mmCIF file of C-alpha atoms and ligand atoms in Angstrom:
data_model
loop_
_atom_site.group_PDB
_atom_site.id
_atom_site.type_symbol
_atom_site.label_atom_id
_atom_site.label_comp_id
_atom_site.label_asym_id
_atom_site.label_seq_id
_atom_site.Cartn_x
_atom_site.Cartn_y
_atom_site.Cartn_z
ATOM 1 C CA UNK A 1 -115.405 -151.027 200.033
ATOM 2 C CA UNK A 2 -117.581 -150.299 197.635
ATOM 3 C CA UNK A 3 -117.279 -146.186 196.541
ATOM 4 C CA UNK A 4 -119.643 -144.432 193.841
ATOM 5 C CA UNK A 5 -118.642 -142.065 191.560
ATOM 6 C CA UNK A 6 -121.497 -139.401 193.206
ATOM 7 C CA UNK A 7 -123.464 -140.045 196.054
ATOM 8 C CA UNK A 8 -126.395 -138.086 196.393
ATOM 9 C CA UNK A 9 -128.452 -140.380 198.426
ATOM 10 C CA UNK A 10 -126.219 -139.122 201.687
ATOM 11 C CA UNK A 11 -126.525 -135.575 200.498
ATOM 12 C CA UNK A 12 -130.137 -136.129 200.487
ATOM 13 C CA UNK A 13 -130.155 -137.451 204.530
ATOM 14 C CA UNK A 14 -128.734 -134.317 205.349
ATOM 15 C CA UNK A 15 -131.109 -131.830 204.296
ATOM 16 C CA UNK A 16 -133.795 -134.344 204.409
ATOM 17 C CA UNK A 17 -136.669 -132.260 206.414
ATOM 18 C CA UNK A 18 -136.173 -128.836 204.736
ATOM 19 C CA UNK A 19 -135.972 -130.429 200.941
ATOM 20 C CA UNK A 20 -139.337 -132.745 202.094
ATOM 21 C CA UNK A 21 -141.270 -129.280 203.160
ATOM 22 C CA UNK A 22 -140.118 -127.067 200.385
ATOM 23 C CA UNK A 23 -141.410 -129.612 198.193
ATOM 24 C CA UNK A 24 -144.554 -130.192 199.742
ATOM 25 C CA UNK A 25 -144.985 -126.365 199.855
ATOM 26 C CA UNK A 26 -144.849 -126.470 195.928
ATOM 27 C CA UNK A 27 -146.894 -129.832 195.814
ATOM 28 C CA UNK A 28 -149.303 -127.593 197.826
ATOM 29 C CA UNK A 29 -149.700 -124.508 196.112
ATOM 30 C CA UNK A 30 -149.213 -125.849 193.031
ATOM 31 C CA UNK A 31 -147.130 -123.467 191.218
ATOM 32 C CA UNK A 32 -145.043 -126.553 189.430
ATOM 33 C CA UNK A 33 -143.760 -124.737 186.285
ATOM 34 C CA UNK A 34 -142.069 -121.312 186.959
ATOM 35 C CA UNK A 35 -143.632 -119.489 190.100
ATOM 36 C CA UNK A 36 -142.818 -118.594 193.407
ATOM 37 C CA UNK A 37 -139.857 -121.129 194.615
ATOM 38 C CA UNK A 38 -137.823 -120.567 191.200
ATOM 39 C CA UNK A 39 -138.309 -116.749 191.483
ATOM 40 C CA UNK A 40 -136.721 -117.227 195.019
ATOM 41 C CA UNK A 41 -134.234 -119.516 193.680
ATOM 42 C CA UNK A 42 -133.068 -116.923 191.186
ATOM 43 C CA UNK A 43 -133.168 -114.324 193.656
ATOM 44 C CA UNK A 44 -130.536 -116.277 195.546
ATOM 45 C CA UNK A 45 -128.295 -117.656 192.576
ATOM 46 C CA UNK A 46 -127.364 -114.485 190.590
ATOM 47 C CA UNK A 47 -126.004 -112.903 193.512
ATOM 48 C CA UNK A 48 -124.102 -116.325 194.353
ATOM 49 C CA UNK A 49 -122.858 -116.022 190.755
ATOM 50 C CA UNK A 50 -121.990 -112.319 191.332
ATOM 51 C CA UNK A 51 -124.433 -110.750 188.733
ATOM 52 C CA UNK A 52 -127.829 -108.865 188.971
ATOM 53 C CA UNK A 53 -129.883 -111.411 187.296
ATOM 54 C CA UNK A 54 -130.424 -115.505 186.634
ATOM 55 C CA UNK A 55 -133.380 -117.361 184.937
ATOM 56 C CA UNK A 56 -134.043 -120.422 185.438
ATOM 57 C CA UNK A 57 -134.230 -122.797 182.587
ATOM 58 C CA UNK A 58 -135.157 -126.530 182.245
ATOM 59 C CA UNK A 59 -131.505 -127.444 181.751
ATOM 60 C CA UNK A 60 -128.269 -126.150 181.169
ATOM 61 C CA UNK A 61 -128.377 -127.270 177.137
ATOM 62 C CA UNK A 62 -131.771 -125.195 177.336
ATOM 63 C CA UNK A 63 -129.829 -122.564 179.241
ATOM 64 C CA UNK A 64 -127.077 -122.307 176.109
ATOM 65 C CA UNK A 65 -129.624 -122.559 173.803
ATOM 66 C CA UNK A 66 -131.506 -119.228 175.163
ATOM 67 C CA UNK A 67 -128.468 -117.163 175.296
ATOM 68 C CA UNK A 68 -127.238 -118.212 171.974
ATOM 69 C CA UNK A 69 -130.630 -116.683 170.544
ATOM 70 C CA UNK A 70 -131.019 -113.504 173.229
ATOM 71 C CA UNK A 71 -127.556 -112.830 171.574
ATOM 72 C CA UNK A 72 -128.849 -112.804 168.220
ATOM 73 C CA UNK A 73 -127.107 -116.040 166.856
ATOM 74 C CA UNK A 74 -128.106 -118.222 164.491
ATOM 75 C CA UNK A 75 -127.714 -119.669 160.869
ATOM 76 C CA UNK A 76 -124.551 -118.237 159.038
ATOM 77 C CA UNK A 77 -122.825 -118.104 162.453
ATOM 78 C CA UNK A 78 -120.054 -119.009 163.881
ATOM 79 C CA UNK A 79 -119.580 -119.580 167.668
ATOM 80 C CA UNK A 80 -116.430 -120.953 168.631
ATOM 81 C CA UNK A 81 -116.063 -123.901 171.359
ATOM 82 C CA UNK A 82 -113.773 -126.364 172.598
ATOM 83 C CA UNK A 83 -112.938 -129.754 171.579
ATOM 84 C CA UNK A 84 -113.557 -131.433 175.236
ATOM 85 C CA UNK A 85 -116.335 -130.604 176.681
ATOM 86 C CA UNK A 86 -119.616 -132.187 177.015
ATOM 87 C CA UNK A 87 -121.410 -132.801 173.332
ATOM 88 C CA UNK A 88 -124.103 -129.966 174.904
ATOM 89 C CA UNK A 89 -121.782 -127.455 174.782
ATOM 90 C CA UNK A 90 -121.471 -127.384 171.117
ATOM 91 C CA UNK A 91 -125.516 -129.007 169.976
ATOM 92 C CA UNK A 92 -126.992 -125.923 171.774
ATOM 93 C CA UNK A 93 -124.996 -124.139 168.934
ATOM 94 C CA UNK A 94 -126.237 -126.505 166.502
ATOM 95 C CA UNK A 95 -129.664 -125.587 167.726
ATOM 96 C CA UNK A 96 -129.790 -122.369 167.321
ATOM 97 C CA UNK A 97 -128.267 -122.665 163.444
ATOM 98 C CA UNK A 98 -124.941 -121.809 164.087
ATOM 99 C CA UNK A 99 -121.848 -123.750 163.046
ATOM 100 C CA UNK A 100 -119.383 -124.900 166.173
ATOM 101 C CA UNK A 101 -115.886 -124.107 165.102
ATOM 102 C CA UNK A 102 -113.409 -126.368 167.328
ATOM 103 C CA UNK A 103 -110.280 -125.136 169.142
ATOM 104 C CA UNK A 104 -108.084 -127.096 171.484
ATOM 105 C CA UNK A 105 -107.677 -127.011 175.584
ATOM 106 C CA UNK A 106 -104.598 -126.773 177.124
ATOM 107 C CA UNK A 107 -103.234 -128.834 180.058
ATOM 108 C CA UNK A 108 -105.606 -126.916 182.257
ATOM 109 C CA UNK A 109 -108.726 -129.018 180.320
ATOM 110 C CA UNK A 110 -110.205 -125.568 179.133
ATOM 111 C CA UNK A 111 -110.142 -123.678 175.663
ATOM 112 C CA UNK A 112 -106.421 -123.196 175.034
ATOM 113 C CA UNK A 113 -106.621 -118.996 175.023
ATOM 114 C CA UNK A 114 -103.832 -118.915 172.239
ATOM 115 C CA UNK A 115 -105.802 -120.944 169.848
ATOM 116 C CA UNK A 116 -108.624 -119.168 169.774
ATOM 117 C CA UNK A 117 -107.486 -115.936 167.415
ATOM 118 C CA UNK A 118 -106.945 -118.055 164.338
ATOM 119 C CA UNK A 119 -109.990 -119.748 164.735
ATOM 120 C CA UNK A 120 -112.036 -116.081 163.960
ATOM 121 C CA UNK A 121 -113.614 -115.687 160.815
ATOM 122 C CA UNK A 122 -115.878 -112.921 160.222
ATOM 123 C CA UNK A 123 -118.883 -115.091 160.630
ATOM 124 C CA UNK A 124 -117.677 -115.671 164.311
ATOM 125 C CA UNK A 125 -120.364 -114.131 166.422
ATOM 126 C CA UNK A 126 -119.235 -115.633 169.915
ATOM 127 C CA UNK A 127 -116.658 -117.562 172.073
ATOM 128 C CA UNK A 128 -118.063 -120.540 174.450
ATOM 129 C CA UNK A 129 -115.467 -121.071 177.367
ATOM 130 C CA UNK A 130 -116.361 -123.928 179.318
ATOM 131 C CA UNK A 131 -114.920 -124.229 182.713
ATOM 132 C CA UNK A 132 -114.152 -127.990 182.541
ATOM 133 C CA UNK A 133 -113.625 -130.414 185.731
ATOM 134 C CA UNK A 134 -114.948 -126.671 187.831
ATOM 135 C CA UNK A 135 -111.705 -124.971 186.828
ATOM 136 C CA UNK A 136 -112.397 -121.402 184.829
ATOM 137 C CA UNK A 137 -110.835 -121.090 181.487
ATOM 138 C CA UNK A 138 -108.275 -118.504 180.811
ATOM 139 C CA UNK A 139 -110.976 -115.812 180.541
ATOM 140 C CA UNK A 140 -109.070 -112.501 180.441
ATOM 141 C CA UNK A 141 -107.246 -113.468 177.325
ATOM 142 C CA UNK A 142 -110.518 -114.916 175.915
ATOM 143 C CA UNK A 143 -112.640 -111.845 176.942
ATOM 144 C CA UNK A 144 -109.227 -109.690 175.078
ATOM 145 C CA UNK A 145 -109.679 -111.262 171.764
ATOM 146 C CA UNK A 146 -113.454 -110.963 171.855
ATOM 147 C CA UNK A 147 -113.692 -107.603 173.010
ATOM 148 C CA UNK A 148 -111.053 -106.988 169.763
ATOM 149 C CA UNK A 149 -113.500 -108.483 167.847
ATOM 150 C CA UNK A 150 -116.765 -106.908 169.119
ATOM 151 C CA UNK A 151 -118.295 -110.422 169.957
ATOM 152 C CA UNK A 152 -119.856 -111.611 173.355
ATOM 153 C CA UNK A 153 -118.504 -114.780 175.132
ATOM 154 C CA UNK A 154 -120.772 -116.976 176.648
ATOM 155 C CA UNK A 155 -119.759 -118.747 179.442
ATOM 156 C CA UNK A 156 -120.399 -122.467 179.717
ATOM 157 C CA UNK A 157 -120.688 -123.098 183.469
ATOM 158 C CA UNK A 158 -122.579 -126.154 183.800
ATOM 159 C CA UNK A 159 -119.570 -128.091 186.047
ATOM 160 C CA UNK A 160 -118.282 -124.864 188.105
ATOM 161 C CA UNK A 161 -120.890 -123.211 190.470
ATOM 162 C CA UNK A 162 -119.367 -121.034 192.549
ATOM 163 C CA UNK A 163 -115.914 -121.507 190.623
ATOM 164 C CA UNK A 164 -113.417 -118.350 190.499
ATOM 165 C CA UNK A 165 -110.917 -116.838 188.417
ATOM 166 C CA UNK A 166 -108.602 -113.754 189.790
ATOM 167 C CA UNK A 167 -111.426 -113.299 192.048
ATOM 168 C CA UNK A 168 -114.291 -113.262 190.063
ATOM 169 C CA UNK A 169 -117.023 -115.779 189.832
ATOM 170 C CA UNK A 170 -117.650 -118.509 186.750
ATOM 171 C CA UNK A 171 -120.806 -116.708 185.109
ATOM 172 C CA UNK A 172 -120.250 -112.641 185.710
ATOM 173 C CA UNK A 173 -117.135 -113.076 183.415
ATOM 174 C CA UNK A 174 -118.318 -112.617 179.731
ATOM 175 C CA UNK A 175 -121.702 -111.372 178.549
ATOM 176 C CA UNK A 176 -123.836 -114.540 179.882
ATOM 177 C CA UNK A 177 -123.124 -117.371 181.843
ATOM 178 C CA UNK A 178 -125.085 -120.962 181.503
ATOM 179 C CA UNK A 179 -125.574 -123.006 184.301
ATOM 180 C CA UNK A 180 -126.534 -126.844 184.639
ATOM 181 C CA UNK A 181 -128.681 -128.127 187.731
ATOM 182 C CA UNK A 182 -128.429 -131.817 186.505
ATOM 183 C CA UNK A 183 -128.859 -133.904 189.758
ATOM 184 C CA UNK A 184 -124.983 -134.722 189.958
ATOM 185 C CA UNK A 185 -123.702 -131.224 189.362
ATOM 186 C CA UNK A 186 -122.548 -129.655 192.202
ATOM 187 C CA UNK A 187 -125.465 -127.909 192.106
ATOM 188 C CA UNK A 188 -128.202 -130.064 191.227
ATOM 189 C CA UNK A 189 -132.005 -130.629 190.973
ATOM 190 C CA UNK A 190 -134.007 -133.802 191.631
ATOM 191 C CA UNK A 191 -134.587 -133.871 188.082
ATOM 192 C CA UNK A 192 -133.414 -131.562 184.994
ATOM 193 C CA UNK A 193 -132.940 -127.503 185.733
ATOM 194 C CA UNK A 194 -130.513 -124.931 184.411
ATOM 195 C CA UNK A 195 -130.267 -120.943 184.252
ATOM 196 C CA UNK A 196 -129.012 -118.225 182.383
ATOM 197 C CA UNK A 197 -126.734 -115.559 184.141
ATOM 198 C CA UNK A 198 -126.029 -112.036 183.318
ATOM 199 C CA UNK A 199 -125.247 -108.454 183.804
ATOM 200 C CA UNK A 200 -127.326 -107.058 181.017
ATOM 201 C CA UNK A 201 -131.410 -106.710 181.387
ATOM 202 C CA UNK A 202 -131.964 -107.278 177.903
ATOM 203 C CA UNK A 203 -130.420 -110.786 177.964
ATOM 204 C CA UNK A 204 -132.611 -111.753 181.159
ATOM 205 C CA UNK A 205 -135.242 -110.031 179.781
ATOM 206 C CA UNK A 206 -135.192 -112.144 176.130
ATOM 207 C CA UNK A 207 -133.974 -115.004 177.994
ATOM 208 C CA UNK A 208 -137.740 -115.020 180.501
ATOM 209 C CA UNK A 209 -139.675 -114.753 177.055
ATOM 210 C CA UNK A 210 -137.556 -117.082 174.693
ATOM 211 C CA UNK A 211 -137.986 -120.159 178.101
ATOM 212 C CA UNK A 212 -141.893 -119.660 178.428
ATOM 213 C CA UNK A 213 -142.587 -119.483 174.633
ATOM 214 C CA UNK A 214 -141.741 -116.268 173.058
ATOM 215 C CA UNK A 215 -144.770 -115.084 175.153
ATOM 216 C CA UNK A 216 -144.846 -110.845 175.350
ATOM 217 C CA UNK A 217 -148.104 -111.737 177.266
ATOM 218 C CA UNK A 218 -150.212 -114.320 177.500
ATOM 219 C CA UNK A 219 -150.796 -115.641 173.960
ATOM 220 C CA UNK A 220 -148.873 -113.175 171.951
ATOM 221 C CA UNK A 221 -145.834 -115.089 170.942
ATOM 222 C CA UNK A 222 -143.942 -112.505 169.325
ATOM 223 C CA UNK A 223 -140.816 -114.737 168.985
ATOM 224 C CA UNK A 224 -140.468 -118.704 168.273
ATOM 225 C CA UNK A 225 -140.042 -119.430 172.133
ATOM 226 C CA UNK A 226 -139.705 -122.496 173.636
ATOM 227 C CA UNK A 227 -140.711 -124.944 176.558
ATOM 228 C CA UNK A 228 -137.881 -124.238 178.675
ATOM 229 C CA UNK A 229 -139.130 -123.012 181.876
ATOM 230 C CA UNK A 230 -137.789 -124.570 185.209
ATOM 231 C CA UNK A 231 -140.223 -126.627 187.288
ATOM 232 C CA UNK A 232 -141.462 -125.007 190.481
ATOM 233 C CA UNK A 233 -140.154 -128.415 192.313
ATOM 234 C CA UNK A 234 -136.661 -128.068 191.282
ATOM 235 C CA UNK A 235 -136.572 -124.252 192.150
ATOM 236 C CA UNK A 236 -137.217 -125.474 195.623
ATOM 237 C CA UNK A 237 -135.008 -127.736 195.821
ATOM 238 C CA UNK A 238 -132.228 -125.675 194.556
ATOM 239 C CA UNK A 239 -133.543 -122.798 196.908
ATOM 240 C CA UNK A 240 -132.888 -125.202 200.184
ATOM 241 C CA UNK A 241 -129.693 -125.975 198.312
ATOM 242 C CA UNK A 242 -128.712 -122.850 198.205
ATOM 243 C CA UNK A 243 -127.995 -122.498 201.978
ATOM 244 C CA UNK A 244 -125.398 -125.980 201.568
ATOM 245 C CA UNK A 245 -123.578 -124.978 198.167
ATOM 246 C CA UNK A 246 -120.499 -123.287 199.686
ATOM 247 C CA UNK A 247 -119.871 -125.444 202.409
ATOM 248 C CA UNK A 248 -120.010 -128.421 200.107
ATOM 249 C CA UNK A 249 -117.997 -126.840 197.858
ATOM 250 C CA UNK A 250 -115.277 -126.434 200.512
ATOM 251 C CA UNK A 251 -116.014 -129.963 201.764
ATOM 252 C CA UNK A 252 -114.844 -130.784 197.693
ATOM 253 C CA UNK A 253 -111.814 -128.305 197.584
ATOM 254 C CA UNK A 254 -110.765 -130.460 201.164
ATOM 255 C CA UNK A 255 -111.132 -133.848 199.214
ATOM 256 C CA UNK A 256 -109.543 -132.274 195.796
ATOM 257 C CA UNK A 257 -106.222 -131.173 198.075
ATOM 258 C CA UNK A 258 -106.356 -134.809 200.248
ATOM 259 C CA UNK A 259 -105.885 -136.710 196.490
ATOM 260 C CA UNK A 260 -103.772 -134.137 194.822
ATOM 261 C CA UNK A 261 -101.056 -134.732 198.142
ATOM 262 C CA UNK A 262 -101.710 -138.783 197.556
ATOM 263 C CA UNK A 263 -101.284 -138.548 194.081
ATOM 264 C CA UNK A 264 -98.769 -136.199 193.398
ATOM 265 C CA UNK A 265 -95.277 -137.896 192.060
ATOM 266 C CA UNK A 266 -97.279 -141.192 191.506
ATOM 267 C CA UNK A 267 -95.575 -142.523 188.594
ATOM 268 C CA UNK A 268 -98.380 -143.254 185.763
ATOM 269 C CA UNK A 269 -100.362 -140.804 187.312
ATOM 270 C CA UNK A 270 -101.065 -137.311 186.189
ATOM 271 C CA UNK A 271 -102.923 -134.505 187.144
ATOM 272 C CA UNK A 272 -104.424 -131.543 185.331
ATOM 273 C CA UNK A 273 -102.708 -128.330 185.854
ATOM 274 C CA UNK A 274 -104.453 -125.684 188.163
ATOM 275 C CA UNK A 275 -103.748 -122.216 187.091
ATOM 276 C CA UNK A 276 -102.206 -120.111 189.862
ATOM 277 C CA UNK A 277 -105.340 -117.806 189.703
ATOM 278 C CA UNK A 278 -107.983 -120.369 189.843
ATOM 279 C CA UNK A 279 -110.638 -121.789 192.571
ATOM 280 C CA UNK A 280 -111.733 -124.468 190.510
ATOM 281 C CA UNK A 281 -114.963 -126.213 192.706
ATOM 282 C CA UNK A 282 -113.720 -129.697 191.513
ATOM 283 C CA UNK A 283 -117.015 -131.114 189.566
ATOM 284 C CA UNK A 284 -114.873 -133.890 188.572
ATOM 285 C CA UNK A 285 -111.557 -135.022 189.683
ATOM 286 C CA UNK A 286 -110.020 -136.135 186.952
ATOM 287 C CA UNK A 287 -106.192 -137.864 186.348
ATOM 288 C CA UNK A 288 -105.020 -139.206 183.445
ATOM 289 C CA UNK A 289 -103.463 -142.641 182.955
ATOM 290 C CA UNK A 290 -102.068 -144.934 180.100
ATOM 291 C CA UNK A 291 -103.697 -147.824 179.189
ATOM 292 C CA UNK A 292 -107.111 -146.185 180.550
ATOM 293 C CA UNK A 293 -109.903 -148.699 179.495
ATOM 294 C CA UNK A 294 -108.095 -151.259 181.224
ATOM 295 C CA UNK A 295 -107.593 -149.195 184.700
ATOM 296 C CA UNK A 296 -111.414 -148.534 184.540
ATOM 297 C CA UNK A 297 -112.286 -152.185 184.343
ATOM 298 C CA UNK A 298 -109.606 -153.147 187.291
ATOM 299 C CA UNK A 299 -111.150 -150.443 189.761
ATOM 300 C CA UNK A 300 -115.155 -150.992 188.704
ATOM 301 C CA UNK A 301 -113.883 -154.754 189.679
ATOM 302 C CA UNK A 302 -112.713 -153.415 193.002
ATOM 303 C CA UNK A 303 -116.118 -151.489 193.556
ATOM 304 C CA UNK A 304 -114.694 -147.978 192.441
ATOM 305 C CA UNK A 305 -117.074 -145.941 190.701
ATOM 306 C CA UNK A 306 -114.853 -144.339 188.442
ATOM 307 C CA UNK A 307 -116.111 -142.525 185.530
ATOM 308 C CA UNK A 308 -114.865 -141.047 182.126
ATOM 309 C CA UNK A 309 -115.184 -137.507 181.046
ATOM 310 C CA UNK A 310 -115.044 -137.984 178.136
ATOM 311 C CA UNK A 311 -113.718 -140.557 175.825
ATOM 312 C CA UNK A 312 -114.603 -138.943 172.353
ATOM 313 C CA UNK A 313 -113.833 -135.293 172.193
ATOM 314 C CA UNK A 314 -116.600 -133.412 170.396
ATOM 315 C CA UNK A 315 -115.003 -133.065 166.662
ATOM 316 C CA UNK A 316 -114.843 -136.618 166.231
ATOM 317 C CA UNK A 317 -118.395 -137.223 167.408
ATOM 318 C CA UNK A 318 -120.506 -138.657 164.398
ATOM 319 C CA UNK A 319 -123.217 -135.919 165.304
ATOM 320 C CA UNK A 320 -120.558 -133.782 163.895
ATOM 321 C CA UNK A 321 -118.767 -135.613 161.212
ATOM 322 C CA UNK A 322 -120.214 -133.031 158.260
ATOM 323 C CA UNK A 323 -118.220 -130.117 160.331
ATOM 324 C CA UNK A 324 -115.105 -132.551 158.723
ATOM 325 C CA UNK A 325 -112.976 -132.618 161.302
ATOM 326 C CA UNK A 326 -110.098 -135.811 161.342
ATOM 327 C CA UNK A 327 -108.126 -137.148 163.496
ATOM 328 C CA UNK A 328 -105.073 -135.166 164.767
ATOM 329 C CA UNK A 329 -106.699 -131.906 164.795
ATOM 330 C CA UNK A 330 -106.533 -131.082 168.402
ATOM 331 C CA UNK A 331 -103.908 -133.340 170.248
ATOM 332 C CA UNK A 332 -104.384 -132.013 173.762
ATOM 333 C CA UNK A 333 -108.749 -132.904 173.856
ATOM 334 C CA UNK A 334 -107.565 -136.513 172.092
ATOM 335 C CA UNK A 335 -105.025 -137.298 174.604
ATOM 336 C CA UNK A 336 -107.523 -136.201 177.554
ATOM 337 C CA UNK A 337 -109.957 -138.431 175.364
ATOM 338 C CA UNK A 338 -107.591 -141.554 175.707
ATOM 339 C CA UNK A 339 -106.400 -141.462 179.094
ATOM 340 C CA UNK A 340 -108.684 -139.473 181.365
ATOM 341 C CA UNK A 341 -110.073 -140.972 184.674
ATOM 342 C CA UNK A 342 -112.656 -139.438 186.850
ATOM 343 C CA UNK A 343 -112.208 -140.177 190.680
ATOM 344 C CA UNK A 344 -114.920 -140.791 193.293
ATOM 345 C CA UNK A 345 -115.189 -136.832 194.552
ATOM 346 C CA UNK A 346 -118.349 -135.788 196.351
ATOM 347 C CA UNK A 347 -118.595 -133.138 199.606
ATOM 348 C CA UNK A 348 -119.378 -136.326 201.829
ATOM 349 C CA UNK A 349 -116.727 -138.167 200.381
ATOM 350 C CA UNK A 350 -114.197 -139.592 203.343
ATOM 351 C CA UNK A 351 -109.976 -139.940 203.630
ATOM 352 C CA UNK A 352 -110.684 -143.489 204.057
ATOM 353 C CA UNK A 353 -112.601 -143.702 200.863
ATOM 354 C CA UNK A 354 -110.474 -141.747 199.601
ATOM 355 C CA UNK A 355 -107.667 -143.660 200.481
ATOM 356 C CA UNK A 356 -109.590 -147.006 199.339
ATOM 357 C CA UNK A 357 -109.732 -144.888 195.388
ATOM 358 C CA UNK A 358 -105.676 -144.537 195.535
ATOM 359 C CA UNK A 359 -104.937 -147.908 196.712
ATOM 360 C CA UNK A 360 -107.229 -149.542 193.807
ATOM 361 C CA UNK A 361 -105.594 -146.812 191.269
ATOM 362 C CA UNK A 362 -102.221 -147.659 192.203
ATOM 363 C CA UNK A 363 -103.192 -151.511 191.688
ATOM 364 C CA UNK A 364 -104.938 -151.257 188.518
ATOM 365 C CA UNK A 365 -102.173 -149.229 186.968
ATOM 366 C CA UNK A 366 -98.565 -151.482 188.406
HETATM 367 C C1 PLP B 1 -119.978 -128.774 180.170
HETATM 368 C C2 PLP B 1 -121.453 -129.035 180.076
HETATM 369 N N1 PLP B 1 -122.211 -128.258 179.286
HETATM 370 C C3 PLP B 1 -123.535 -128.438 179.195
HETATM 371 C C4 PLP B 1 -124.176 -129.441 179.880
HETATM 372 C C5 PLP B 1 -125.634 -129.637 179.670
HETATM 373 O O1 PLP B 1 -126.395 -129.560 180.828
HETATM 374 P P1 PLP B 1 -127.770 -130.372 180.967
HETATM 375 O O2 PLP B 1 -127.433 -131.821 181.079
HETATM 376 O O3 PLP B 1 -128.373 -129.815 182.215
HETATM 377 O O4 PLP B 1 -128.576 -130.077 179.762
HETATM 378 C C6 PLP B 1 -123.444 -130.263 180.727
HETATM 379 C C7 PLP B 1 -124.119 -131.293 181.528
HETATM 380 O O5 PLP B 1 -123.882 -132.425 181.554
HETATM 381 C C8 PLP B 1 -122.039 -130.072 180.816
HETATM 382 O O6 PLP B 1 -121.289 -130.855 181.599
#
């Protein structure tokens, strides 16, 4: 049986007719950057995300990028990140001039909440959570430290729509929240998209003019703005999408607790830990396994679509070699580097697929 990693051809079938005429609608009043279909979009995401207001954005690097400069941020900064997450995370930093200072995760996959103190300097003018796999970091300890501090956080969100932590939703925790629409997300556009969440009106507000190019009005660029601005096709899209999001994220938390039970006390197998207070909305489902390169090539052989996220943890990227980071520095994102294994997971996915995933997995690793 062959099993991808995502399937979004079936998710397409299923919403086939309303996805063809919201597009068409777009094709036909041809509103294809901002307009009409994203403003309903965003009208419908922020309170998903339990905040007053979202902006689209033409991805979620674009999205981090915009609230890193509505908050000010820039060259002579510091914004601290973790050391596994997607290389986005910490470029958008780069981008706007800051400098990413690394901390480690924890067995949960997010920013280990104890590291971050000592990494504050007095150039430190934010703290970037991500909520890896779709599980929230620690964020009351993280939100502690930087309301010590008098710095926002800014909440990388890009794998957990719709993800919670003591109740409240991935996004409406710190200052801003960035979202990715990347067609595999759980989330996701037929091409790029992102969008910037918040609570306060002079984020969303700098966030609207930084995306369509600093523009006050038309032609007065009173800041360097960018082409960020989501396309009126993928605001539809993620508008029909909007009406699916929480089922399939229940359909996911169902196939998250089918391999957890099929996996749990498999020896070579382990699992990242869930804190007690957390919905994670299972972006990826990811174990972790010795001899991992190996497993990978045993299960592609056996038509599993298993993916890695991510082999080299951000330090030790060559991007960022001048940031002189070695070896060694954070042992918890290099041991997630080394033997981390993404799972098939998808809303569709079945308990026979699922099934099909273990058996190879248990195979590939005797
Ligand atoms: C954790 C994280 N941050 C940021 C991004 C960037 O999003 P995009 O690809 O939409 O620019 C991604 C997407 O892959 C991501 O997984």
């Amino acid at each position: 049986m062959s099993i991808p990693l995502v399937d979004l051809r079936t998710q397409y079938a299923g919403i086939k007719p309303e996805i063809d005429a919201a597009v068409l609608k777009v094709l036909e009043t041809g509103a294809f950057a901002l307009g009409p279909a994203v403003a309903e979009f965003e009208k419908k995401f922020a309170p998903y995300c339990g905040v007053k207001f979202a902006a689209g954005t033409s991805s979620g690097t674009s999205a981090l990028h915009l609230a890193l400069r509505a908050l000010d941020i820039g060259p002579g900064d510091e914004v601290i990140v973790p050391a596994m997450t997607f290389v986005a995370t910490a470029a958008a930093v780069a981008y706007s001039g800051a400098k990413p200072v690394f901390v480690d995760v924890d067995n949960t996959c997010t920013m280990d909440a104890a590291k971050v103190e000592a990494a504050i300097t007095p150039r430190t003018k934010a703290i970037l959570p991500v909520h890896l796999y779709g599980q929230c970091a620690d964020m009351d300890p993280i939100l502690a430290i930087a309301e010590k501090h008098g710095i926002p956080v800014v909440e990388d969100c890009a794998q957990a729509h719709g993800a919670e932590y003591k109740g409240r939703r991935a996004g409406s925790m710190g200052s801003v929240g960035c979202f990715s629409f990347y067609p595999g997300k759980n989330l996701g556009a037929y091409g790029e998209g992102g969008a910037v969440v918040t609570n306060r009106e002079e984020i969303d507000k700098m966030v609207r003019v930084l995306r369509d190019w600093g523009c006050t009005q038309r032609y007065h660029h009173d800041y360097l703005g960018y082409n960020y601005r989501l396309e009126g096709v993928q605001g539809a899209v993620l508008g029909v999408k909007m009406g699916y999001i929480e089922k399939w994220t229940e359909a996911r938390r169902r196939a998250a607790a089918c391999y957890r039970a099929k996996l749990t006390g498999v020896p070579g197998v382990g699992l990242v830990e869930i804190a007690p207070d957390c919905e994670p909305v299972w972006h990826i489902f990811a174990v972790f396994v010795a001899n991992r390169d190996q497993v990978v090539e045993k299960m592609h052989a056996d038509g599993i679509g298993v993916g890695i996220h991510y082999p080299i943890p951000v330090h030790m990227q060559k991007c960022f070699a001048e940031l002189g980071y070695k070896p060694g520095d954070f042992p918890v994102a290099e041991r997630i580097g080394k033997e981390e294994l993404s799972l098939p997971i998808y809303p569709e996915i079945t308990e026979a697929q699922m099934d099909s995933v273990v058996e190879s997995l248990k195979k590939a690793i005797a």
